[in-house]
Amino acid sequence: MKLFNSLTRQIEEVVPRQPGKIGMYTCGPTVYSTPTIGNFRTYVLSDVLARALKFVGYDVTSVMNLTDVGHLTGDNEGDANQGEDRLEKAAKKEGKTAWEISAAYSSEFMRHMEMLHITRPNVVCKATDHIAEQIALVQKLETKGFAYRIGDGIYFDTRAYERMGHRYGELSNLDEMKKGARLEPNPEKRDPRDFALWKFSPEGVRRQMEWDSPWGVGFPGWHIECSAMSMKYLGEQFDIHVGGEDLRSTHHPNEIAQAEGATGKEPFVKTWVHGAFLLVDGGRMGKSLGNAYTVQDVVGKGYDPLALRYFYLTGHYRKQLNFTWEALAGAAAALARLRAAYQAASSSQGDRTQLSEEKLSKVSEYTEAFAAELADDLNMPAALAVVWEVAKSNIPNYDKVDLLDDFDRVLGLGLGDRVEGIGDREIPVEIKQLMAKRQELRAAKNYAEADKIRDEIVAKGYAVNDEAV
Ligand code: AMP
Ligand code: ZN
């Protein structure tokens, strides 16, 4: 399997640290609002990568964090350890506690993961469950002389780190680093690149989320959780780290500095994989622009969430992908055709005993072609083209079904799922509207009404499968 490694800026063969085994970590969401279809482009990338690695024979252990302690709104731009805490802000707005906010949005995130057929990572870990590990990591950095205290917290000392022969910021490019430095707001820091490891609760203010530490009451800096939890579950060094491209310039270099500074072992992670962003109507998506669509919006318009998954697969992960409702409709139609081809083949499989050398070699050619596209820097658009070749080919139906089942281990489109009403026939608008209504009621936790609608849908001859619909 070859992947583009942001660290070396080259397409490289993935060479696992332990033969046959891959440990991979994905930076999860901050659970203060509903994740967008932009966020899910990155999580589907991580899912497809894990599935592809399994397909080519690796034993994969995947870990994803949930950032449930509020980092600050400026955190992702350079190193502004400034701004308002996102969770507490959402809590104020919604009249809930920060803990209720994180619980509600975490479970919504996991529900949307399932709707998109994203395999649950082996470990899903919360920052607030790992405060002790984060404190221990900061202590380690302190012992090594890579941490110092200023008025509002304990900071990572990038100059001390470089003096010890480490390289800081290898993942970012110079322009991004300069941009970070321009945003420098804290004159107490020794270097603009330094970042918070532990922040103190402001004098006289009780935060909803705060913990005792050797340095006083406060909360962890945003970056430390990923270093602490990835090393806890995958070891001090592991194979692959995944995230959106916005994490390449600050969050990930900081993760590396914290881990390598504490352990003295390089590289912390061998292969860094960054996914390009999803655009909407050719531009940036954002809440203020009104185009930060969610999986719920997709379902609300009557689409199967797996049409969104199919849409993601049509773009290479290192290229921006432009979402429009027309493009989603196109993906939904393609998925329906693929399902129809699968089901047609599956309903008349014929005699499995009719084997010939020629057919066998054709089947293995297709499998090799599919695997080769996966191995070529996860070229999913090209892999999909192989899928379509198979769907349209005249190989025996049972081979077609076997191949498509096999490919679907990576695609995750549920081609073999027997969801009545999808694939077999077009879903009437009336049923789509009922499904959307039911989703809305469920989102509002009005389960009694939602169940009534479910009964209505079933009475009209359609099955409701919450994973797939
Ligand atoms: P956040 O909750 O902001 O930390 O984002 C969670 C993940 O989604 C990160 O890996 C981001 O890089 C990724 N992400 C955010 N916006 C987009 C987008 N428009 N397209 C793809 N990935 C995104
Ligand atoms: Zn992270």
Coordinates of C-alpha atoms in Angstrom, one line a residue, residues 128-322:
T128 CA -12.0 14.1 29.7
D129 CA -11.5 10.4 30.5
H130 CA -7.7 10.9 30.0
I131 CA -6.8 13.9 32.1
A132 CA -4.3 11.9 34.2
E133 CA -2.5 10.7 31.1
Q134 CA -2.3 14.3 29.8
I135 CA -1.0 15.6 33.1
A136 CA 1.6 12.8 33.1
L137 CA 2.7 13.7 29.6
V138 CA 3.1 17.4 30.5
Q139 CA 5.1 16.4 33.6
K140 CA 7.4 14.3 31.4
L141 CA 8.0 17.3 29.1
E142 CA 8.6 19.5 32.2
T143 CA 11.2 17.0 33.5
K144 CA 13.0 17.2 30.1
G145 CA 13.1 20.9 30.1
F146 CA 10.5 21.4 27.3
A147 CA 7.9 23.2 29.4
Y148 CA 7.7 26.5 31.2
R149 CA 5.2 28.4 33.2
I150 CA 3.7 31.8 32.4
G151 CA 0.7 33.7 33.7
D152 CA -2.0 31.7 32.0
G153 CA -0.6 28.3 31.8
I154 CA 2.2 25.8 31.1
Y155 CA 3.7 26.1 27.6
F156 CA 5.7 24.0 25.3
D157 CA 9.2 25.4 24.7
T158 CA 9.9 25.0 21.0
R159 CA 13.4 26.6 21.2
A160 CA 14.5 24.3 24.0
Y161 CA 13.2 21.4 21.9
E162 CA 15.2 22.5 18.9
R163 CA 18.3 23.0 21.0
M164 CA 18.1 19.3 21.9
G165 CA 18.4 18.6 18.1
H166 CA 14.7 18.0 17.4
R167 CA 13.1 19.6 14.4
Y168 CA 9.8 21.5 15.0
G169 CA 7.1 21.9 12.4
E170 CA 8.3 19.6 9.7
L171 CA 4.8 19.0 8.5
S172 CA 3.9 22.6 7.9
N173 CA 5.3 24.8 5.3
L174 CA 7.0 28.1 6.0
D175 CA 4.0 30.3 5.0
E176 CA 1.8 28.6 7.4
M177 CA 4.3 28.9 10.2
K178 CA 4.6 32.6 9.5
K179 CA 0.9 33.0 9.5
G180 CA 0.8 31.3 12.9
A181 CA 3.5 33.7 14.2
R182 CA 1.6 36.7 13.0
L183 CA -1.4 35.7 15.1
E184 CA 0.9 35.7 18.2
P185 CA -1.1 37.4 20.9
N186 CA 0.8 36.4 24.1
P187 CA 3.9 38.5 24.8
E188 CA 4.8 36.2 27.7
K189 CA 5.7 33.3 25.4
R190 CA 9.3 32.7 24.7
D191 CA 8.6 32.0 21.1
P192 CA 5.5 32.6 19.0
R193 CA 5.4 29.0 18.1
D194 CA 5.1 27.9 21.7
F195 CA 1.7 26.5 22.7
A196 CA -0.3 25.7 25.8
L197 CA 0.1 22.3 27.4
W198 CA -2.0 23.2 30.4
K199 CA -4.2 26.3 30.9
F200 CA -5.1 27.7 34.3
S201 CA -8.7 28.5 35.0
P202 CA -8.9 32.3 35.2
E203 CA -8.6 33.8 38.6
G204 CA -11.9 33.9 40.4
V205 CA -13.7 32.0 37.6
R206 CA -15.0 28.5 38.0
R207 CA -15.1 26.7 34.7
Q208 CA -17.6 23.9 34.2
M209 CA -14.7 21.7 33.1
E210 CA -11.6 22.0 35.2
W211 CA -9.3 19.7 37.0
D212 CA -6.6 19.8 39.7
S213 CA -3.1 19.5 38.5
P214 CA 0.4 19.9 39.9
W215 CA 0.3 23.4 38.4
G216 CA -3.1 24.4 39.7
V217 CA -6.7 24.1 38.7
G218 CA -7.2 24.3 34.9
F219 CA -7.7 22.2 31.8
P220 CA -5.4 20.7 29.2
G221 CA -4.3 22.5 26.0
W222 CA -5.9 21.1 22.9
H223 CA -3.0 19.3 21.3
I224 CA -1.9 17.3 24.3
E225 CA -4.9 14.9 24.3
C226 CA -4.0 13.4 20.9
S227 CA -0.4 12.7 21.9
A228 CA -1.4 11.2 25.2
M229 CA -4.2 9.0 24.0
S230 CA -2.6 7.9 20.7
M231 CA 0.5 6.7 22.7
K232 CA -1.6 5.1 25.3
Y233 CA -3.5 2.9 22.8
L234 CA -1.0 2.5 20.0
G235 CA 2.4 2.8 21.7
E236 CA 5.0 5.5 21.7
Q237 CA 5.5 5.1 17.9
F238 CA 3.0 3.9 15.4
D239 CA 2.2 3.7 11.8
I240 CA -0.5 6.1 10.4
H241 CA -2.1 9.4 11.6
V242 CA -5.1 10.8 9.7
G243 CA -6.8 14.2 9.8
G244 CA -8.1 17.0 7.7
E245 CA -5.5 19.3 5.9
D246 CA -6.2 22.1 8.3
L247 CA -4.5 20.1 11.1
R248 CA -1.2 19.9 9.2
S249 CA 0.2 23.2 10.1
T250 CA -0.3 23.5 13.9
H251 CA -2.1 20.7 15.6
H252 CA -0.1 17.8 14.1
P253 CA 3.4 19.5 14.4
N254 CA 2.5 20.1 18.1
E255 CA 1.4 16.5 18.6
I256 CA 4.7 15.4 17.2
A257 CA 6.7 17.8 19.4
Q258 CA 4.9 16.7 22.5
A259 CA 5.3 13.0 21.8
E260 CA 8.9 13.1 20.5
G261 CA 9.9 15.5 23.2
A262 CA 8.6 13.2 25.9
T263 CA 9.8 9.9 24.6
G264 CA 12.9 11.0 22.7
K265 CA 11.8 8.5 20.0
E266 CA 11.5 9.5 16.3
P267 CA 9.4 9.3 14.4
F268 CA 6.3 9.4 16.6
V269 CA 4.3 8.5 13.5
K270 CA 5.6 7.2 10.2
T271 CA 3.0 8.2 7.8
W272 CA 0.8 11.4 8.1
V273 CA -2.2 11.3 5.9
H274 CA -4.1 14.6 5.3
G275 CA -7.5 14.8 3.5
A276 CA -8.3 17.8 1.4
F277 CA -11.4 19.8 2.3
L278 CA -14.9 19.5 1.1
L279 CA -16.2 22.6 -0.6
V280 CA -19.9 23.6 -1.0
D281 CA -21.0 25.2 -4.2
G282 CA -17.4 25.9 -5.0
G283 CA -16.5 27.7 -1.8
R284 CA -15.7 27.3 1.8
M285 CA -18.5 25.8 4.0
G286 CA -19.3 27.6 7.2
K287 CA -22.1 28.0 9.7
S288 CA -22.3 31.7 9.0
L289 CA -22.6 31.0 5.3
G290 CA -25.6 28.7 5.9
N291 CA -24.0 25.9 4.0
A292 CA -22.5 23.8 6.8
Y293 CA -24.8 20.9 5.9
T294 CA -25.1 17.9 8.2
V295 CA -25.9 14.2 7.6
Q296 CA -29.3 15.1 9.0
D297 CA -29.8 17.7 6.2
V298 CA -29.0 15.0 3.6
V299 CA -31.5 12.7 5.1
G300 CA -34.0 15.5 5.5
K301 CA -33.9 16.0 1.7
G302 CA -34.8 12.4 1.2
Y303 CA -31.4 11.0 0.5
D304 CA -29.9 7.8 1.8
P305 CA -26.8 8.8 3.8
L306 CA -24.9 6.2 1.8
A307 CA -25.4 8.3 -1.3
L308 CA -23.2 10.8 0.5
R309 CA -20.7 8.1 1.2
Y310 CA -20.7 7.2 -2.5
F311 CA -20.2 10.9 -3.4
Y312 CA -17.1 11.0 -1.1
L313 CA -15.7 8.0 -2.9
T314 CA -15.9 9.8 -6.3
G315 CA -13.1 12.2 -5.3
H316 CA -9.4 11.5 -4.6
Y317 CA -8.7 12.3 -0.9
R318 CA -5.9 14.7 -1.8
K319 CA -8.1 16.8 -4.0
Q320 CA -10.8 19.2 -2.9
L321 CA -14.3 17.9 -3.5
N322 CA -17.1 20.2 -4.4

